PDB file of C-alpha atoms in Angstrom:
ATOM      1  CA  MET A1183      55.187  67.880  -1.240  1.00  0.00           C
ATOM      2  CA  TRP A1184      53.321  65.938  -4.119  1.00  0.00           C
ATOM      3  CA  ALA A1185      50.434  66.976  -2.547  1.00  0.00           C
ATOM      4  CA  LEU A1186      50.868  70.741  -3.290  1.00  0.00           C
ATOM      5  CA  GLU A1187      51.691  69.945  -6.878  1.00  0.00           C
ATOM      6  CA  ALA A1188      48.771  67.822  -7.232  1.00  0.00           C
ATOM      7  CA  LEU A1189      46.598  70.651  -5.645  1.00  0.00           C
ATOM      8  CA  CYS A1190      48.215  73.446  -7.229  1.00  0.00           C
ATOM      9  CA  ASP A1191      49.821  72.645 -10.636  1.00  0.00           C
ATOM     10  CA  PRO A1192      46.780  72.591 -12.611  1.00  0.00           C
ATOM     11  CA  LEU A1193      45.963  76.084 -11.209  1.00  0.00           C
ATOM     12  CA  THR A1194      49.559  77.418 -11.749  1.00  0.00           C
ATOM     13  CA  ILE A1195      49.982  75.967 -15.260  1.00  0.00           C
ATOM     14  CA  GLY A1196      46.720  77.509 -16.273  1.00  0.00           C
ATOM     15  CA  VAL A1197      47.662  80.871 -15.475  1.00  0.00           C
ATOM     16  CA  LEU A1198      51.232  80.590 -16.955  1.00  0.00           C
ATOM     17  CA  ALA A1199      49.665  79.435 -20.197  1.00  0.00           C
ATOM     18  CA  ARG A1200      47.382  82.691 -20.054  1.00  0.00           C
ATOM     19  CA  LEU A1201      50.474  84.708 -20.117  1.00  0.00           C
ATOM     20  CA  ARG A1202      51.672  83.585 -23.174  1.00  0.00           C
ATOM     21  CA  LEU A1203      55.544  83.456 -22.280  1.00  0.00           C
ATOM     22  CA  PRO A1204      57.840  83.768 -24.987  1.00  0.00           C
ATOM     23  CA  ARG A1205      60.289  81.023 -25.818  1.00  0.00           C
ATOM     24  CA  GLN A1206      63.270  82.801 -24.929  1.00  0.00           C
ATOM     25  CA  CYS A1207      61.846  83.909 -21.472  1.00  0.00           C
ATOM     26  CA  ASN A1208      64.319  83.954 -18.557  1.00  0.00           C
ATOM     27  CA  CYS A1209      62.381  82.447 -15.462  1.00  0.00           C
ATOM     28  CA  LEU A1210      63.129  82.344 -11.974  1.00  0.00           C
ATOM     29  CA  GLU A1211      61.238  79.868  -9.571  1.00  0.00           C
ATOM     30  CA  LEU A1212      61.270  80.719  -5.881  1.00  0.00           C
ATOM     31  CA  GLY A1213      60.925  78.231  -3.269  1.00  0.00           C
ATOM     32  CA  ALA A1214      60.596  75.488  -6.302  1.00  0.00           C
ATOM     33  CA  GLY A1215      60.018  72.367  -4.010  1.00  0.00           C
ATOM     34  CA  ARG A1216      60.166  69.215  -6.101  1.00  0.00           C
ATOM     35  CA  GLY A1217      60.503  71.437  -9.150  1.00  0.00           C
ATOM     36  CA  SER A1218      57.482  70.591 -11.187  1.00  0.00           C
ATOM     37  CA  ILE A1219      56.619  73.972 -12.221  1.00  0.00           C
ATOM     38  CA  ALA A1220      60.415  74.678 -12.876  1.00  0.00           C
ATOM     39  CA  ARG A1221      60.211  71.644 -14.951  1.00  0.00           C
ATOM     40  CA  TRP A1222      57.495  72.467 -17.153  1.00  0.00           C
ATOM     41  CA  LEU A1223      58.886  76.333 -17.741  1.00  0.00           C
ATOM     42  CA  ALA A1224      62.034  74.875 -19.096  1.00  0.00           C
ATOM     43  CA  THR A1225      59.922  72.908 -21.579  1.00  0.00           C
ATOM     44  CA  GLN A1226      57.984  75.848 -22.593  1.00  0.00           C
ATOM     45  CA  CYS A1227      60.904  78.528 -22.589  1.00  0.00           C
ATOM     46  CA  LEU A1228      63.372  76.312 -24.706  1.00  0.00           C
ATOM     47  CA  HIS A1229      65.376  79.195 -25.737  1.00  0.00           C
ATOM     48  CA  GLY A1230      65.214  80.644 -22.504  1.00  0.00           C
ATOM     49  CA  SER A1231      66.428  79.601 -18.891  1.00  0.00           C
ATOM     50  CA  VAL A1232      64.818  78.767 -15.474  1.00  0.00           C
ATOM     51  CA  LEU A1233      66.651  79.238 -12.537  1.00  0.00           C
ATOM     52  CA  ALA A1234      64.974  77.057  -9.566  1.00  0.00           C
ATOM     53  CA  THR A1235      65.742  78.081  -6.139  1.00  0.00           C
ATOM     54  CA  ASP A1236      65.053  76.984  -2.542  1.00  0.00           C
ATOM     55  CA  THR A1237      66.691  76.512   0.820  1.00  0.00           C
ATOM     56  CA  ASP A1238      66.648  73.060   0.485  1.00  0.00           C
ATOM     57  CA  ILE A1239      67.215  71.676  -2.909  1.00  0.00           C
ATOM     58  CA  HIS A1240      67.507  68.006  -2.142  1.00  0.00           C
ATOM     59  CA  HIS A1241      64.485  67.395  -4.705  1.00  0.00           C
ATOM     60  CA  LEU A1242      65.663  69.705  -7.313  1.00  0.00           C
ATOM     61  CA  ARG A1243      68.891  67.889  -7.714  1.00  0.00           C
ATOM     62  CA  ARG A1244      67.116  65.260  -9.861  1.00  0.00           C
ATOM     63  CA  LEU A1245      66.292  67.952 -12.509  1.00  0.00           C
ATOM     64  CA  ARG A1246      68.057  67.385 -15.775  1.00  0.00           C
ATOM     65  CA  GLU A1247      66.617  69.776 -18.159  1.00  0.00           C
ATOM     66  CA  PRO A1248      69.540  71.471 -20.167  1.00  0.00           C
ATOM     67  CA  ASN A1249      68.130  75.136 -19.703  1.00  0.00           C
ATOM     68  CA  LEU A1250      67.557  74.677 -15.991  1.00  0.00           C
ATOM     69  CA  THR A1251      69.790  75.714 -13.263  1.00  0.00           C
ATOM     70  CA  VAL A1252      69.279  74.658  -9.480  1.00  0.00           C
ATOM     71  CA  VAL A1253      70.576  77.060  -6.733  1.00  0.00           C
ATOM     72  CA  GLN A1254      70.134  77.066  -3.138  1.00  0.00           C
ATOM     73  CA  HIS A1255      68.907  80.627  -2.086  1.00  0.00           C
ATOM     74  CA  ASP A1256      66.972  82.229   0.603  1.00  0.00           C
ATOM     75  CA  VAL A1257      65.149  85.024  -0.653  1.00  0.00           C
ATOM     76  CA  VAL A1258      64.915  87.023   2.746  1.00  0.00           C
ATOM     77  CA  ASP A1259      68.698  87.319   3.598  1.00  0.00           C
ATOM     78  CA  GLY A1260      70.338  85.586   0.248  1.00  0.00           C
ATOM     79  CA  PRO A1261      72.206  87.356  -2.502  1.00  0.00           C
ATOM     80  CA  GLU A1262      70.324  89.725  -4.550  1.00  0.00           C
ATOM     81  CA  PHE A1263      69.440  88.807  -7.948  1.00  0.00           C
ATOM     82  CA  ARG A1264      70.220  91.490 -10.645  1.00  0.00           C
ATOM     83  CA  GLN A1265      67.220  94.093 -11.370  1.00  0.00           C
ATOM     84  CA  GLY A1266      65.499  93.437 -14.770  1.00  0.00           C
ATOM     85  CA  ALA A1267      66.875  89.981 -14.902  1.00  0.00           C
ATOM     86  CA  PHE A1268      63.855  87.948 -15.727  1.00  0.00           C
ATOM     87  CA  GLY A1269      60.751  87.700 -17.812  1.00  0.00           C
ATOM     88  CA  LEU A1270      59.048  85.648 -15.180  1.00  0.00           C
ATOM     89  CA  ILE A1271      59.276  85.167 -11.324  1.00  0.00           C
ATOM     90  CA  HIS A1272      57.089  82.588  -9.792  1.00  0.00           C
ATOM     91  CA  SER A1273      56.543  81.320  -6.235  1.00  0.00           C
ATOM     92  CA  ARG A1274      54.088  79.128  -4.437  1.00  0.00           C
ATOM     93  CA  ALA A1275      53.585  79.009  -0.582  1.00  0.00           C
ATOM     94  CA  LEU A1276      56.271  81.185   0.227  1.00  0.00           C
ATOM     95  CA  PHE A1277      55.544  84.670   1.026  1.00  0.00           C
ATOM     96  CA  THR A1278      53.101  83.360   3.764  1.00  0.00           C
ATOM     97  CA  HIS A1279      55.744  81.986   5.810  1.00  0.00           C
ATOM     98  CA  LEU A1280      58.057  85.363   5.325  1.00  0.00           C
ATOM     99  CA  PRO A1281      58.691  87.973   8.094  1.00  0.00           C
ATOM    100  CA  ASP A1282      58.097  91.354   6.347  1.00  0.00           C
ATOM    101  CA  ARG A1283      56.731  89.617   3.448  1.00  0.00           C
ATOM    102  CA  ASP A1284      55.315  92.710   1.592  1.00  0.00           C
ATOM    103  CA  ALA A1285      58.979  94.230   1.453  1.00  0.00           C
ATOM    104  CA  VAL A1286      60.212  91.237   0.170  1.00  0.00           C
ATOM    105  CA  LEU A1287      57.610  90.875  -2.638  1.00  0.00           C
ATOM    106  CA  SER A1288      58.240  94.577  -3.620  1.00  0.00           C
ATOM    107  CA  ARG A1289      62.395  93.650  -3.626  1.00  0.00           C
ATOM    108  CA  VAL A1290      61.442  90.506  -5.976  1.00  0.00           C
ATOM    109  CA  ALA A1291      59.388  92.623  -8.290  1.00  0.00           C
ATOM    110  CA  GLY A1292      62.464  94.853  -9.090  1.00  0.00           C
ATOM    111  CA  TRP A1293      63.935  91.624 -10.211  1.00  0.00           C
ATOM    112  CA  LEU A1294      61.556  91.565 -13.335  1.00  0.00           C
ATOM    113  CA  ALA A1295      62.436  92.879 -16.670  1.00  0.00           C
ATOM    114  CA  PRO A1296      60.240  95.396 -18.244  1.00  0.00           C
ATOM    115  CA  GLY A1297      57.162  93.772 -19.201  1.00  0.00           C
ATOM    116  CA  GLY A1298      57.994  90.699 -17.102  1.00  0.00           C
ATOM    117  CA  TRP A1299      55.381  88.916 -14.783  1.00  0.00           C
ATOM    118  CA  LEU A1300      55.390  88.203 -11.149  1.00  0.00           C
ATOM    119  CA  VAL A1301      53.061  85.115 -10.458  1.00  0.00           C
ATOM    120  CA  VAL A1302      52.276  84.444  -6.736  1.00  0.00           C
ATOM    121  CA  GLU A1303      50.407  81.448  -5.379  1.00  0.00           C
ATOM    122  CA  GLU A1304      49.542  81.382  -1.573  1.00  0.00           C
ATOM    123  CA  PRO A1305      47.263  79.414   0.600  1.00  0.00           C
ATOM    124  CA  ILE A1306      44.326  80.673   2.643  1.00  0.00           C
ATOM    125  CA  LEU A1307      42.933  78.549   5.178  1.00  0.00           C
ATOM    126  CA  LEU A1308      39.173  78.762   5.560  1.00  0.00           C
ATOM    127  CA  PRO A1309      37.332  79.570   9.065  1.00  0.00           C
ATOM    128  CA  THR A1310      38.072  76.677  10.868  1.00  0.00           C
ATOM    129  CA  GLY A1311      34.935  77.314  13.259  1.00  0.00           C
ATOM    130  CA  ALA A1312      32.621  76.475  10.181  1.00  0.00           C
ATOM    131  CA  LEU A1313      34.205  73.006   9.401  1.00  0.00           C
ATOM    132  CA  LEU A1314      31.903  69.945   9.929  1.00  0.00           C
ATOM    133  CA  ASP A1315      33.879  68.088  12.563  1.00  0.00           C
ATOM    134  CA  PRO A1316      34.777  70.433  15.367  1.00  0.00           C
ATOM    135  CA  ALA A1317      37.897  68.042  15.775  1.00  0.00           C
ATOM    136  CA  VAL A1318      39.250  68.990  12.459  1.00  0.00           C
ATOM    137  CA  GLY A1319      38.572  72.526  13.229  1.00  0.00           C
ATOM    138  CA  ASP A1320      40.761  72.311  16.562  1.00  0.00           C
ATOM    139  CA  ALA A1321      43.796  70.604  14.685  1.00  0.00           C
ATOM    140  CA  LEU A1322      43.842  73.191  11.856  1.00  0.00           C
ATOM    141  CA  THR A1323      43.627  75.926  14.339  1.00  0.00           C
ATOM    142  CA  ALA A1324      46.445  74.454  16.301  1.00  0.00           C
ATOM    143  CA  PHE A1325      48.215  74.135  12.964  1.00  0.00           C
ATOM    144  CA  GLU A1326      47.886  77.791  12.282  1.00  0.00           C
ATOM    145  CA  HIS A1327      48.938  79.119  15.679  1.00  0.00           C
ATOM    146  CA  LEU A1328      51.748  77.063  15.974  1.00  0.00           C
ATOM    147  CA  MET A1329      52.902  78.177  12.310  1.00  0.00           C
ATOM    148  CA  ALA A1330      52.327  81.948  13.418  1.00  0.00           C
ATOM    149  CA  ASP A1331      54.344  81.266  16.647  1.00  0.00           C
ATOM    150  CA  ALA A1332      57.269  79.559  14.972  1.00  0.00           C
ATOM    151  CA  LEU A1333      57.735  81.362  11.458  1.00  0.00           C
ATOM    152  CA  GLY A1334      55.255  84.353  11.788  1.00  0.00           C
ATOM    153  CA  SER A1335      53.007  82.660   9.062  1.00  0.00           C
ATOM    154  CA  ASP A1336      49.845  84.240   8.031  1.00  0.00           C
ATOM    155  CA  PHE A1337      47.306  81.852   6.215  1.00  0.00           C
ATOM    156  CA  GLN A1338      44.931  84.891   5.493  1.00  0.00           C
ATOM    157  CA  TRP A1339      47.562  87.317   4.003  1.00  0.00           C
ATOM    158  CA  ALA A1340      46.833  85.824   0.443  1.00  0.00           C
ATOM    159  CA  ARG A1341      43.309  87.788   0.537  1.00  0.00           C
ATOM    160  CA  ASN A1342      45.567  91.077   0.095  1.00  0.00           C
ATOM    161  CA  LEU A1343      47.843  89.534  -2.668  1.00  0.00           C
ATOM    162  CA  PRO A1344      46.424  91.668  -5.518  1.00  0.00           C
ATOM    163  CA  ALA A1345      46.762  94.967  -3.418  1.00  0.00           C
ATOM    164  CA  ALA A1346      50.240  93.652  -2.471  1.00  0.00           C
ATOM    165  CA  LEU A1347      51.428  93.244  -6.022  1.00  0.00           C
ATOM    166  CA  ARG A1348      49.919  96.823  -6.984  1.00  0.00           C
ATOM    167  CA  ALA A1349      51.700  98.177  -3.965  1.00  0.00           C
ATOM    168  CA  ALA A1350      54.744  96.685  -5.289  1.00  0.00           C
ATOM    169  CA  GLY A1351      54.381  98.966  -8.576  1.00  0.00           C
ATOM    170  CA  LEU A1352      53.076  96.163 -10.738  1.00  0.00           C
ATOM    171  CA  ALA A1353      50.433  96.520 -13.308  1.00  0.00           C
ATOM    172  CA  GLU A1354      47.482  94.269 -14.918  1.00  0.00           C
ATOM    173  CA  VAL A1355      46.926  92.640 -11.880  1.00  0.00           C
ATOM    174  CA  ASP A1356      44.626  89.866 -11.942  1.00  0.00           C
ATOM    175  CA  VAL A1357      43.703  86.708  -9.663  1.00  0.00           C
ATOM    176  CA  SER A1358      42.269  83.317  -9.822  1.00  0.00           C
ATOM    177  CA  GLY A1359      41.904  80.471  -7.257  1.00  0.00           C
ATOM    178  CA  ALA A1360      41.063  76.995  -6.281  1.00  0.00           C
ATOM    179  CA  LEU A1361      39.094  75.403  -3.504  1.00  0.00           C
ATOM    180  CA  ALA A1362      40.294  72.125  -2.053  1.00  0.00           C
ATOM    181  CA  ALA A1363      37.875  69.766  -1.145  1.00  0.00           C
ATOM    182  CA  THR A1364      38.723  66.849   1.208  1.00  0.00           C
ATOM    183  CA  SER A1365      37.978  63.313  -0.704  1.00  0.00           C
ATOM    184  CA  GLY A1366      39.287  59.766   0.334  1.00  0.00           C
ATOM    185  CA  GLY A1367      42.822  59.397  -1.017  1.00  0.00           C
ATOM    186  CA  GLY A1368      42.913  62.940  -2.293  1.00  0.00           C
ATOM    187  CA  ALA A1369      45.793  65.217  -2.201  1.00  0.00           C
ATOM    188  CA  ILE A1370      44.442  67.768   0.338  1.00  0.00           C
ATOM    189  CA  ASN A1371      43.843  64.593   2.709  1.00  0.00           C
ATOM    190  CA  GLU A1372      47.346  63.518   2.166  1.00  0.00           C
ATOM    191  CA  PHE A1373      48.883  67.011   2.799  1.00  0.00           C
ATOM    192  CA  TRP A1374      46.836  67.564   6.137  1.00  0.00           C
ATOM    193  CA  ARG A1375      47.689  63.711   7.196  1.00  0.00           C
ATOM    194  CA  VAL A1376      51.443  64.413   6.578  1.00  0.00           C
ATOM    195  CA  THR A1377      51.511  68.032   7.946  1.00  0.00           C
ATOM    196  CA  LEU A1378      49.481  67.459  11.166  1.00  0.00           C
ATOM    197  CA  ALA A1379      51.367  64.126  11.804  1.00  0.00           C
ATOM    198  CA  HIS A1380      54.704  65.856  11.499  1.00  0.00           C
ATOM    199  CA  LEU A1381      53.951  68.783  13.642  1.00  0.00           C
ATOM    200  CA  SER A1382      51.757  66.715  16.343  1.00  0.00           C
ATOM    201  CA  THR A1383      54.410  66.707  19.039  1.00  0.00           C
ATOM    202  CA  ASP A1384      54.820  70.243  18.632  1.00  0.00           C
ATOM    203  CA  MET A1385      51.238  71.068  18.625  1.00  0.00           C
ATOM    204  CA  VAL A1386      50.412  69.025  21.703  1.00  0.00           C
ATOM    205  CA  ASP A1387      53.453  70.149  23.675  1.00  0.00           C
ATOM    206  CA  ALA A1388      52.561  73.850  23.275  1.00  0.00           C
ATOM    207  CA  GLY A1389      49.199  72.951  24.622  1.00  0.00           C
ATOM    208  CA  LEU A1390      47.415  73.939  21.188  1.00  0.00           C
ATOM    209  CA  ILE A1391      45.715  70.510  21.109  1.00  0.00           C
ATOM    210  CA  ASP A1392      45.409  67.295  23.048  1.00  0.00           C
ATOM    211  CA  HIS A1393      46.323  63.625  21.578  1.00  0.00           C
ATOM    212  CA  ILE A1394      42.646  62.683  21.547  1.00  0.00           C
ATOM    213  CA  THR A1395      41.413  65.462  19.389  1.00  0.00           C
ATOM    214  CA  LEU A1396      44.424  65.316  16.954  1.00  0.00           C
ATOM    215  CA  ARG A1397      44.068  61.723  16.418  1.00  0.00           C
ATOM    216  CA  HIS A1398      40.258  62.053  15.585  1.00  0.00           C
ATOM    217  CA  ALA A1399      41.219  64.798  13.256  1.00  0.00           C
ATOM    218  CA  LEU A1400      43.825  62.536  11.364  1.00  0.00           C
ATOM    219  CA  ASP A1401      41.240  59.764  11.272  1.00  0.00           C
ATOM    220  CA  ARG A1402      38.859  61.875   9.574  1.00  0.00           C
ATOM    221  CA  PHE A1403      41.249  62.576   6.761  1.00  0.00           C
ATOM    222  CA  ASN A1404      41.795  58.879   6.489  1.00  0.00           C
ATOM    223  CA  ASP A1405      38.027  58.481   6.096  1.00  0.00           C
ATOM    224  CA  PRO A1406      36.742  57.913   2.512  1.00  0.00           C
ATOM    225  CA  ASP A1407      33.518  59.382   3.346  1.00  0.00           C
ATOM    226  CA  TYR A1408      34.716  62.631   5.002  1.00  0.00           C
ATOM    227  CA  ARG A1409      33.986  65.838   2.713  1.00  0.00           C
ATOM    228  CA  ASP A1410      34.610  69.441   3.672  1.00  0.00           C
ATOM    229  CA  PHE A1411      36.476  72.335   2.428  1.00  0.00           C
ATOM    230  CA  THR A1412      39.521  73.417   4.550  1.00  0.00           C
ATOM    231  CA  MET A1413      41.931  75.677   2.368  1.00  0.00           C
ATOM    232  CA  ALA A1414      41.625  77.775  -0.635  1.00  0.00           C
ATOM    233  CA  PHE A1415      44.805  78.645  -2.823  1.00  0.00           C
ATOM    234  CA  VAL A1416      45.191  82.059  -4.679  1.00  0.00           C
ATOM    235  CA  CYS A1417      47.050  82.718  -7.564  1.00  0.00           C
ATOM    236  CA  ALA A1418      47.761  86.442  -8.216  1.00  0.00           C
ATOM    237  CA  TRP A1419      49.865  88.109 -11.139  1.00  0.00           C
ATOM    238  CA  GLY A1420      51.176  91.623 -12.174  1.00  0.00           C
ATOM    239  CA  ARG A1421      53.334  92.935 -14.683  1.00  0.00           C
ATOM    240  CA  SER A1422      56.498  95.098 -14.551  1.00  0.00           C
ATOM    241  CA  THR A1423      56.122  98.536 -16.459  1.00  0.00           C
ATOM    242  CA  SER A1424      59.801  99.640 -15.800  1.00  0.00           C
TER     243      SER A1424
END
């Protein structure tokens, strides 16, 4: 989880700073993870509030900011928040994994106050056939297929994120992004090492990859000389007009 923070927090904070949120802003963080952005928002919106939510709030329990509240919540089938309740809603690597993600996005947009911002970050897997090492390409293809079968994840959906925000009725839509390069000891290497190791049995049992190929891919992410581009992160935002 720290790897996602290391990869994405600079992009996120840069976008949020551009929005010039008022200090009394009430914020909602969906899928807050370890809480780095929720904590940052709490320091910026000192006269407002931050509601940090996730289905698993284990890592969030340590947050102690006085204007920050932690709630266990599932955005798909959990309780609805009040319409117009928030000046900012932020999520990261959430909608990619949701069923009927466009409908959920439209619902979430309804929780914005007039003039409020929805900021959504999602990953895009780059074409695996273009990767320099075929074993790494096979491993990431296996990962993508496993996640699609298990959760319905779509690692290309973020390409349509600006259009999805406009379809949800938001205005002033814009987008930014960051390209994650592998490097020895870097965050994206750690992300792939942990993720692929955690899912290794499932991927092999499903016949998506064999042990030898997967082991080679993991070794590459441990290689300080391995350089390539596997993933991009898209951050898109839009503003409520009603």
